[in-house]
Amino acid sequence: MTDTPAAYRPHVALSTSSLYPQGVPETFEAAQRLGYDSVEVLVTHERMSQLTHQLLDSIQKYQLPISTIHAPTLLFTQQVWGKSWTKIQMAAKLTHQVGAEVVVAHPPFRWQRKYARNFVAGVREVSRMTDTKISVENMYPWRVAGREAVVYSPHYSPLGQDYDWVTWDFSHAATAKMDSLAAVKELGSRLGHVHLTDGSGETLADEHLLPGHGVQPVAATLQYLRDQRWQGVVGVEVSTRKAESPEQRDEWLAESLAFARRHMTL
């Protein structure tokens, strides 16, 4: 007689970046309406994304938790929360204050030399001091004057780097022409978070297509994580800016949620 595998259901969050240029309130409302498990907050210039009391008010109002805080380490958020290490420390603090599970951070840009010099060790130290899971995201090369350029340090790929936790983004993997399934297998227990999306692999732009609409082995990777009973959060991070109506945007977000649950639920 064989044992029946234990039931497994993924935890799926809706990222505020999926509703950009709308903000935190609209993301909470959509996440509740569509049946998401939580919200991922990308800290930006939008004040509400930075303020603990307003985020806690949204948690109470919509009865939906915040699972993830994305630190303001993108190019367009360089002026948010001051210096580079301050951004990471404040993101860790906000994570505790709102009851989230993980901080997503990007690796430094190469011109942030002082920050980049001790980034790997520094992330581990902040994580230890704040008791926070800081998960560094895979990125991709840029094209400058027609030539490919590596603008992240120590590298756009977290593979081979000594991070305790890594966030895997399928769109970034497509742009970098990396195999997500192979990468996730290599990361093993260090996989701390997933950004559910996709990419065509035909451009160096960061497309953030709906999962299953690109070339990445997204379904196979989610099925692998299901079989491993992975316990992290799957954050839907797709671009809906080209949606022709709020109804179409909702359709895309609902499709992304259904994709995750179809390929990960047992």
Rosetta silent file (secondary structure, phi, psi, omega in degrees, C-alpha in Angstrom):
SEQUENCE: MTDTPAAYRPHVALSTSSLYPQGVPETFEAAQRLGYDSVEVLVTHERMSQLTHQLLDSIQKYQLPISTIHAPTLLFTQQVWGKSWTKIQMAAKLTHQVGAEVVVAHPPFRWQRKYARNFVAGVREVSRMTDTKISVENMYPWRVAGREAVVYSPHYSPLGQDYDWVTWDFSHAATAKMDSLAAVKELGSRLGHVHLTDGSGETLADEHLLPGHGVQPVAATLQYLRDQRWQGVVGVEVSTRKAESPEQRDEWLAESLAFARRHMTL
SCORE:     score description
SCORE:     0.000 S_00000001
   1 L     0.000  128.608 -179.096    0.000    0.000    0.000 S_00000001
   2 L   -95.971  147.465  178.258    1.434    3.370   -0.999 S_00000001
   3 L   -74.000  140.443  175.911    1.062    6.531    1.023 S_00000001
   4 L   -79.535  128.141  179.850   -1.128    9.242   -0.490 S_00000001
   5 L   -57.842  142.774  179.128    0.883   12.470   -0.980 S_00000001
   6 L   -65.049  148.029  177.762   -0.078   15.238    1.409 S_00000001
   7 L   -62.006  147.464 -179.357   -2.233   18.005   -0.015 S_00000001
   8 L  -143.173  133.500  178.744   -0.312   21.033   -1.228 S_00000001
   9 L  -137.649  129.442 -178.105   -1.562   24.484   -2.206 S_00000001
  10 L   -71.847  152.010  171.751    0.620   27.391   -3.297 S_00000001
  11 E   -97.011  117.005 -173.886    0.555   30.759   -1.570 S_00000001
  12 E  -116.674  122.610  179.342    0.049   33.329   -4.332 S_00000001
  13 E  -105.508  153.014  173.479    0.542   37.067   -3.809 S_00000001
  14 E  -104.689  120.583  179.221   -0.383   39.957   -6.095 S_00000001
  15 E   -78.938  141.272  175.827    2.416   42.485   -6.499 S_00000001
  16 H   -60.549  -24.969  179.039    1.574   46.180   -6.515 S_00000001
  17 H   -66.733  -21.589  179.917    3.794   46.417   -9.606 S_00000001
  18 H   -71.158  -17.697  179.091    1.179   44.391  -11.522 S_00000001
  19 H  -109.714    5.639  179.701   -1.262   47.309  -11.268 S_00000001
  20 L   -54.737  134.720   13.969    1.232   50.104  -11.964 S_00000001
  21 L   -89.942    6.805  172.308    0.630   53.032  -12.325 S_00000001
  22 L   -70.419  172.191 -169.004   -2.161   52.389   -9.835 S_00000001
  23 L  -121.080 -151.765 -174.490   -1.084   51.871   -6.259 S_00000001
  24 H   -63.212  -49.247 -178.212   -1.465   49.999   -3.015 S_00000001
  25 H   -58.863  -42.882 -178.982   -5.231   50.429   -2.411 S_00000001
  26 H   -65.097  -34.029  179.407   -6.116   49.253   -5.908 S_00000001
  27 H   -69.234  -44.108  177.403   -3.846   46.215   -5.511 S_00000001
  28 H   -60.201  -43.882 -177.895   -5.440   45.191   -2.228 S_00000001
  29 H   -63.596  -42.983  179.237   -8.905   45.596   -3.704 S_00000001
  30 H   -67.587  -41.598 -179.350   -8.039   43.510   -6.783 S_00000001
  31 H   -61.925  -42.418  178.447   -6.263   40.843   -4.735 S_00000001
  32 H   -66.011  -45.484 -176.312   -9.281   40.441   -2.456 S_00000001
  33 H   -64.888  -36.856 -174.529  -11.776   40.412   -5.313 S_00000001
  34 H   -91.559   -9.445  175.057   -9.833   37.879   -7.400 S_00000001
  35 L    93.770   22.896  175.060   -8.967   35.514   -4.550 S_00000001
  36 L   -69.793  160.613 -177.969   -5.244   36.054   -4.035 S_00000001
  37 L   -87.582  -25.835 -177.354   -3.689   34.944   -0.751 S_00000001
  38 E  -165.653 -178.324  178.951   -1.700   38.105   -0.012 S_00000001
  39 E  -122.019  141.347  170.599   -0.138   41.272   -1.423 S_00000001
  40 E  -105.582  124.610 -176.405    3.478   42.021   -2.326 S_00000001
  41 E  -103.445  116.828  170.848    4.314   45.703   -1.840 S_00000001
  42 E   -86.169  117.785 -179.738    6.943   47.309   -4.039 S_00000001
  43 L   -73.896  121.891 -178.232    8.213   50.334   -2.124 S_00000001
  44 L  -133.335 -162.861  176.083    8.164   53.336   -4.461 S_00000001
  45 L   -71.171  -16.316  176.053    7.657   57.099   -4.346 S_00000001
  46 L   -63.149  117.534 -172.998    3.994   56.399   -3.495 S_00000001
  47 H   -58.001  -36.620 -177.198    3.868   57.371    0.174 S_00000001
  48 H   -62.807  -28.885  179.220    1.412   54.647    1.105 S_00000001
  49 H   -71.149  -13.172 -177.064    3.907   51.974    0.050 S_00000001
  50 L  -104.893  -15.374 -168.003    6.324   53.337    2.675 S_00000001
  51 L  -101.616  117.733 -175.941    4.027   53.972    5.649 S_00000001
  52 H   -57.152  -47.543 -173.803    3.476   51.211    8.176 S_00000001
  53 H   -65.470  -34.641  179.054    0.203   52.521    9.590 S_00000001
  54 H   -72.990  -35.793  176.120   -1.416   52.881    6.179 S_00000001
  55 H   -67.001  -40.043  177.560   -0.327   49.399    5.130 S_00000001
  56 H   -65.605  -35.635  175.908   -1.699   47.977    8.387 S_00000001
  57 H   -61.761  -40.032  179.088   -4.964   49.822    7.738 S_00000001
  58 H   -67.734  -39.087  176.565   -5.189   48.111    4.346 S_00000001
  59 H   -58.859  -44.103 -179.633   -4.498   44.716    5.893 S_00000001
  60 H   -68.626  -44.649 -176.397   -7.345   45.314    8.330 S_00000001
  61 H   -63.243  -44.150 -173.972   -9.731   46.772    5.745 S_00000001
  62 H   -98.411   -4.082 -179.546   -9.299   44.015    3.171 S_00000001
  63 L    51.771   48.219 -177.834   -8.523   41.189    5.614 S_00000001
  64 L  -141.298  128.836 -176.444   -5.580   40.231    3.446 S_00000001
  65 L   -79.155  163.512  166.777   -1.959   39.992    4.616 S_00000001
  66 E   -98.831  121.561 -177.880    1.206   41.458    3.126 S_00000001
  67 E   -97.663  -24.282 -169.622    3.611   38.586    2.504 S_00000001
  68 E  -143.564  139.369  171.104    6.466   40.404    0.780 S_00000001
  69 E  -115.829  123.104  176.756    8.188   43.786    0.775 S_00000001
  70 E   -95.044  113.332 -178.168   10.178   44.645   -2.349 S_00000001
  71 L   -61.737  151.443 -177.697   12.927   47.056   -1.309 S_00000001
  72 L   -79.159   63.921 -177.364   13.277   50.281   -3.371 S_00000001
  73 L  -106.655   13.275  174.861   16.411   49.088   -5.163 S_00000001
  74 L   -79.031  164.899 -179.360   15.184   49.669   -8.736 S_00000001
  75 H   -60.332  -41.309 -175.119   16.692   52.380  -10.895 S_00000001
  76 H   -81.193   -1.690  176.816   13.573   54.572  -10.672 S_00000001
  77 H  -114.522   21.980 -177.216   13.421   54.319   -6.855 S_00000001
  78 L   -63.667  -21.062 -179.600   17.005   55.364   -6.153 S_00000001
  79 L   -91.734   -1.714 -178.371   15.795   58.479   -4.281 S_00000001
  80 L   -86.785  128.091  174.480   13.513   56.536   -1.929 S_00000001
  81 L    65.377   25.654  168.361   14.777   55.964    1.634 S_00000001
  82 L    71.793 -136.317 -172.340   18.206   57.473    1.146 S_00000001
  83 L   -68.574  161.701 -171.830   21.422   55.452    0.981 S_00000001
  84 H   -58.286  -49.444 -178.939   21.615   51.928   -0.372 S_00000001
  85 H   -69.895  -29.006  176.102   22.046   50.039    2.895 S_00000001
  86 H   -62.384  -38.417  178.058   19.393   52.227    4.500 S_00000001
  87 H   -59.077  -45.224 -178.699   16.930   50.963    1.875 S_00000001
  88 H   -66.852  -43.948 -179.090   17.628   47.346    2.819 S_00000001
  89 H   -65.132  -41.934  179.735   17.464   48.032    6.559 S_00000001
  90 H   -69.927  -34.349  175.752   14.215   49.987    6.308 S_00000001
  91 H   -64.158  -40.472  177.561   12.671   47.300    4.098 S_00000001
  92 H   -64.212  -41.283  178.270   13.572   44.704    6.733 S_00000001
  93 H   -63.301  -44.529  179.726   12.035   46.893    9.443 S_00000001
  94 H   -63.947  -36.974  178.104    8.851   47.396    7.420 S_00000001
  95 H   -57.297  -46.358  178.408    8.648   43.642    6.805 S_00000001
  96 H   -66.342  -41.824 -174.805    8.507   42.997   10.545 S_00000001
  97 H   -64.767  -32.694 -178.141    6.080   45.837   11.198 S_00000001
  98 H  -100.847    1.275  177.105    3.485   44.594    8.702 S_00000001
  99 L    78.103   24.661  179.268    3.997   40.890    9.413 S_00000001
 100 L   -79.851  173.474 -173.651    5.491   40.020    6.021 S_00000001
 101 L  -106.835  -29.403 -170.046    7.769   37.058    5.365 S_00000001
 102 E  -150.008  148.797  171.454   10.484   38.170    2.966 S_00000001
 103 E  -105.554  129.672  172.346   12.324   41.176    1.525 S_00000001
 104 E   -98.910  131.847  178.830   13.081   41.154   -2.195 S_00000001
 105 E  -135.806  148.421  174.338   16.165   43.153   -3.195 S_00000001
 106 L   -91.092  152.593  172.444   18.042   43.723   -6.443 S_00000001
 107 L   -66.638  159.939 -178.027   21.837   43.411   -6.654 S_00000001
 108 L   -66.190  155.929  167.068   23.745   46.712   -6.787 S_00000001
 109 E   -76.087  152.096 -174.990   24.458   48.602   -9.973 S_00000001
 110 L   -62.195  -27.529 -179.971   28.137   48.510  -10.900 S_00000001
 111 L   -77.687   -9.502  174.539   28.487   52.252  -10.312 S_00000001
 112 L   -87.705   64.900 -166.488   27.442   51.748   -6.671 S_00000001
 113 H   -61.694  -45.139 -178.750   30.981   50.612   -5.956 S_00000001
 114 H   -65.355  -42.319  178.153   31.057   50.960   -2.181 S_00000001
 115 H   -64.698  -41.253 -176.613   27.661   49.277   -1.812 S_00000001
 116 H   -72.549  -27.124 -171.851   28.599   46.514   -4.233 S_00000001
 117 H   -57.570  -41.230 -177.513   31.965   45.792   -2.641 S_00000001
 118 L  -122.368   31.598 -172.367   30.524   43.929    0.345 S_00000001
 119 H   -62.300  -49.957 -175.602   26.997   43.300   -0.885 S_00000001
 120 H   -59.545  -49.343  179.330   26.829   39.525   -0.460 S_00000001
 121 H   -68.045  -35.883 -178.661   28.249   39.602    3.067 S_00000001
 122 H   -66.491  -40.046  177.319   26.295   42.741    3.903 S_00000001
 123 H   -61.675  -43.027  179.304   22.955   41.208    2.953 S_00000001
 124 H   -62.898  -39.421 -178.569   23.710   38.224    5.150 S_00000001
 125 H   -68.664  -44.183  177.579   24.643   40.499    8.059 S_00000001
 126 H   -63.542  -40.412  178.159   21.490   42.647    7.791 S_00000001
 127 H   -59.999  -42.816 -179.770   19.411   39.478    7.480 S_00000001
 128 H   -68.397  -44.850 -176.119   20.997   38.079   10.634 S_00000001
 129 H   -68.017  -31.587 -177.002   20.731   41.290   12.642 S_00000001
 130 H  -102.527   -2.678 -177.164   17.081   41.885   11.715 S_00000001
 131 L    54.062   49.384 -176.472   16.022   38.225   11.603 S_00000001
 132 L  -128.293  137.973  173.969   14.647   38.809    8.111 S_00000001
 133 E   -78.980  108.279  177.556   14.778   36.677    4.968 S_00000001
 134 E  -103.925  115.695 -170.432   16.396   38.970    2.381 S_00000001
 135 E  -112.651  114.883 -173.402   16.061   37.358   -1.030 S_00000001
 136 E   -87.812  130.371 -170.994   18.209   38.746   -3.868 S_00000001
 137 E   -87.641  142.692  171.056   16.587   38.725   -7.298 S_00000001
 138 L   -68.053  140.962 -179.963   18.043   37.471  -10.567 S_00000001
 139 L  -120.693 -146.504 -172.724   18.444   40.273  -13.097 S_00000001
 140 L  -162.039  160.544  177.502   19.622   40.491  -16.731 S_00000001
 141 L   -74.930  154.124  174.642   22.157   42.235  -18.994 S_00000001
 142 E  -102.508  163.239  173.484   21.407   45.605  -20.526 S_00000001
 143 E  -114.191  121.952 -178.095   22.162   46.745  -24.073 S_00000001
 144 E  -123.883  123.124 -179.678   24.091   50.006  -24.335 S_00000001
 145 L    52.739   39.722  176.544   24.974   51.519  -27.724 S_00000001
 146 L    81.458    1.099 -178.624   24.106   48.220  -29.384 S_00000001
 147 E  -120.613  145.295  178.921   26.343   46.151  -27.110 S_00000001
 148 E   -72.923  134.712 -178.249   25.440   43.930  -24.185 S_00000001
 149 E  -132.670  136.325  174.725   26.560   45.337  -20.850 S_00000001
 150 L   -89.781  112.192 -174.289   26.601   43.810  -17.370 S_00000001
 151 L  -107.255    0.516 -179.568   25.383   46.611  -15.102 S_00000001
 152 E  -110.144  147.950 -179.735   24.871   44.639  -11.903 S_00000001
 153 L  -129.614  135.968    6.063   27.507   43.649   -9.362 S_00000001
 154 L   -73.647  -19.787  177.155   28.669   41.076   -8.522 S_00000001
 155 L  -171.293  160.504  176.143   26.548   39.786  -11.449 S_00000001
 156 L   -72.380  -23.706  178.310   22.988   39.788  -12.780 S_00000001
 157 L   -94.872  131.046  177.047   22.797   36.044  -12.111 S_00000001
 158 L   -79.240  -11.193  179.465   22.660   34.885   -8.486 S_00000001
 159 L   -65.271  131.129 -177.247   23.933   31.450   -9.510 S_00000001
 160 L    88.745   -8.176  175.910   27.440   31.032   -8.184 S_00000001
 161 L   -95.480  152.475 -173.724   26.933   33.810   -5.642 S_00000001
 162 L   -92.087   49.491  176.039   26.877   33.044   -1.925 S_00000001
 163 L   -81.469  143.394  174.404   23.409   34.413   -1.160 S_00000001
 164 L   -71.894  -36.075 -176.584   21.396   32.692    1.545 S_00000001
 165 L  -136.261  142.669 -178.932   18.150   33.433   -0.309 S_00000001
 166 E  -131.516  138.945  170.065   17.332   34.126   -3.949 S_00000001
 167 E   -97.791  130.902  179.181   14.200   35.435   -5.699 S_00000001
 168 E  -107.877  124.508 -179.148   13.646   33.937   -9.154 S_00000001
 169 E  -114.185  120.860 -176.064   11.929   36.073  -11.799 S_00000001
 170 H   -69.600  -33.344  178.201   10.925   34.311  -15.037 S_00000001
 171 H   -66.170  -44.602  177.671   10.836   37.506  -17.104 S_00000001
 172 H   -62.059  -39.467  178.865   14.371   38.413  -16.081 S_00000001
 173 H   -62.706  -39.431  178.617   15.462   34.859  -16.870 S_00000001
 174 H   -63.606  -43.754  179.450   13.964   35.158  -20.368 S_00000001
 175 H   -62.914  -37.122  179.689   15.813   38.419  -21.004 S_00000001
 176 L   -84.707   -2.478 -178.268   19.052   36.835  -19.781 S_00000001
 177 L    57.383   46.902  177.216   18.335   33.655  -21.806 S_00000001
 178 L  -106.532  154.242  179.047   18.601   31.453  -18.726 S_00000001
 179 L   -92.097  109.265 -174.648   16.774   28.168  -18.083 S_00000001
 180 H   -64.813  -40.348 -179.086   14.537   28.759  -15.074 S_00000001
 181 H   -62.878  -45.520  178.449   13.922   25.098  -14.294 S_00000001
 182 H   -63.187  -39.832 -178.997   17.642   24.322  -14.258 S_00000001
 183 H   -66.229  -44.825 -179.614   18.336   27.421  -12.162 S_00000001
 184 H   -63.429  -39.129  176.468   15.645   26.632   -9.590 S_00000001
 185 H   -63.534  -39.958  179.175   16.966   23.086   -9.267 S_00000001
 186 H   -67.275  -37.942 -179.971   20.475   24.450   -8.757 S_00000001
 187 H   -67.983  -34.604  178.151   19.302   26.926   -6.122 S_00000001
 188 H    56.491 -128.017 -175.294   17.549   24.196   -4.156 S_00000001
 189 H   -70.693   -8.329  178.932   16.704   25.261   -0.617 S_00000001
 190 H   -81.842   -6.467  177.491   18.091   28.768   -1.250 S_00000001
 191 E   -70.141  112.553 -175.256   15.044   29.687   -3.345 S_00000001
 192 E  -101.130  -19.026 -174.816   13.329   32.236   -1.140 S_00000001
 193 E  -165.925  155.199  178.040   10.696   33.745   -3.418 S_00000001
 194 E  -129.634  134.860  169.187    9.296   33.520   -6.953 S_00000001
 195 E  -102.032  111.363 -176.852    8.085   36.253   -9.294 S_00000001
 196 E   -83.612  116.081 -177.605    5.531   34.610  -11.556 S_00000001
 197 L  -168.899 -160.839 -179.813    5.693   36.065  -15.054 S_00000001
 198 E  -164.700  173.964  178.342    7.250   35.191  -18.425 S_00000001
 199 L  -156.495  158.885 -176.579    9.200   36.614  -21.348 S_00000001
 200 L   -80.904  -23.185 -175.649    9.692   36.066  -25.055 S_00000001
 201 L    74.217    8.237 -176.316   13.474   35.817  -24.945 S_00000001
 202 L  -105.872    2.751 -176.839   13.578   37.921  -28.110 S_00000001
 203 L  -147.372  158.986  173.867   14.434   41.260  -26.529 S_00000001
 204 L   -91.478    7.640  173.524   16.583   42.724  -23.787 S_00000001
 205 L   -77.653  153.102  176.774   13.518   44.530  -22.442 S_00000001
 206 L   -90.714   97.605 -166.742   11.978   43.327  -19.176 S_00000001
 207 L   -81.888  -38.686 -176.273    8.590   42.275  -20.549 S_00000001
 208 L    52.808   56.558  175.372    6.764   40.685  -17.594 S_00000001
 209 E   -73.157  164.393  173.231    4.360   38.738  -19.785 S_00000001
 210 L   -63.845  144.703  179.007    1.615   36.579  -18.334 S_00000001
 211 L   -59.467  135.182 -177.050    2.900   33.128  -17.328 S_00000001
 212 L    90.739   -4.114 -179.699    2.617   30.722  -20.232 S_00000001
 213 L  -104.169    9.284  179.350    2.772   33.538  -22.799 S_00000001
 214 L  -130.910 -154.873 -173.656    6.547   33.361  -23.252 S_00000001
 215 L  -106.604   -5.442 -178.288    9.320   30.836  -23.714 S_00000001
 216 L   -72.610  148.438  177.463   10.310   30.084  -20.133 S_00000001
 217 L   -78.212   61.041 -173.717    9.501   26.620  -18.662 S_00000001
 218 H   -65.791  -49.078 -178.739    7.198   28.255  -16.140 S_00000001
 219 H   -60.030  -46.475 -179.108    4.684   25.405  -15.808 S_00000001
 220 H   -62.829  -36.756  179.578    7.417   22.773  -15.448 S_00000001
 221 H   -68.502  -43.030  177.715    9.196   24.881  -12.823 S_00000001
 222 H   -64.100  -39.213  178.341    6.033   25.364  -10.775 S_00000001
 223 H   -64.827  -37.547  175.657    5.304   21.641  -11.006 S_00000001
 224 H   -62.268  -44.890  179.314    8.828   20.923   -9.773 S_00000001
 225 H   -64.290  -37.868  175.175    8.291   23.244   -6.802 S_00000001
 226 H   -59.199  -47.125 -178.098    4.971   21.539   -6.118 S_00000001
 227 H   -66.050  -26.224  176.924    6.648   18.145   -6.072 S_00000001
 228 L   -85.005   -5.363 -175.154    9.277   19.541   -3.673 S_00000001
 229 L    55.084   44.751 -179.225    6.502   20.948   -1.436 S_00000001
 230 L   -61.005  139.044 -171.955    8.239   24.303   -1.619 S_00000001
 231 L  -107.598   14.948 -179.983    7.013   26.622    1.147 S_00000001
 232 L   -87.056 -175.142 -179.672    7.698   30.069   -0.308 S_00000001
 233 E  -101.968  135.783  173.067    5.416   32.723   -1.811 S_00000001
 234 E   -97.806  111.438 -178.410    4.679   32.975   -5.528 S_00000001
 235 E   -99.041  117.100  177.859    4.304   36.676   -6.323 S_00000001
 236 E   -72.881  117.899 -178.316    2.452   37.502   -9.535 S_00000001
 237 L  -132.038   79.305 -178.211    4.430   40.313  -11.165 S_00000001
 238 L  -116.253  156.514  177.923    3.010   40.867  -14.650 S_00000001
 239 L   -89.660  126.161  177.494    2.585   44.000  -16.713 S_00000001
 240 L  -117.633   14.182 -175.376   -1.019   45.073  -17.234 S_00000001
 241 L   -65.595  -22.314 -179.896   -0.325   48.550  -18.599 S_00000001
 242 L   -92.334    4.062  177.417   -1.492   47.522  -22.081 S_00000001
 243 L   -62.518  137.746 -176.174   -4.852   46.273  -20.826 S_00000001
 244 L   -83.462  -10.785 -179.546   -7.633   48.013  -22.732 S_00000001
 245 L  -161.385  162.330  174.231   -9.992   48.129  -19.748 S_00000001
 246 H   -58.517  -33.035  179.807  -10.163   47.346  -16.014 S_00000001
 247 H   -66.636  -40.543  178.076  -12.070   44.194  -16.951 S_00000001
 248 H   -68.369  -38.720  176.468   -9.263   42.977  -19.196 S_00000001
 249 H   -58.823  -45.342  177.686   -6.706   43.762  -16.500 S_00000001
 250 H   -61.230  -38.504  178.333   -8.704   41.640  -14.064 S_00000001
 251 H   -60.989  -42.286 -179.912   -8.854   38.838  -16.623 S_00000001
 252 H   -66.355  -41.791  179.887   -5.066   38.859  -16.912 S_00000001
 253 H   -68.766  -37.544  176.675   -4.560   38.860  -13.145 S_00000001
 254 H   -66.984  -39.135  178.006   -7.120   36.082  -12.698 S_00000001
 255 H   -62.858  -40.760  179.773   -5.425   34.045  -15.430 S_00000001
 256 H   -65.082  -41.724  177.301   -2.050   34.399  -13.691 S_00000001
 257 H   -63.751  -45.352  179.931   -3.510   33.261  -10.371 S_00000001
 258 H   -63.033  -36.110  177.960   -5.234   30.299  -12.026 S_00000001
 259 H   -59.942  -47.207 -179.935   -1.970   29.366  -13.763 S_00000001
 260 H   -61.231  -46.827 -176.645   -0.152   29.152  -10.433 S_00000001
 261 H   -70.487  -34.691  179.670   -2.842   27.105   -8.771 S_00000001
 262 H   -64.482  -38.385 -174.209   -3.302   24.783  -11.746 S_00000001
 263 H   -94.972   -5.302 -176.883    0.362   23.834  -11.853 S_00000001
 264 H  -122.188  -14.554 -174.934    1.093   23.765   -8.118 S_00000001
 265 L   -83.898  135.663  173.597   -1.971   22.438   -6.319 S_00000001
 266 L  -121.713    0.000    0.000   -2.171   18.826   -5.184 S_00000001
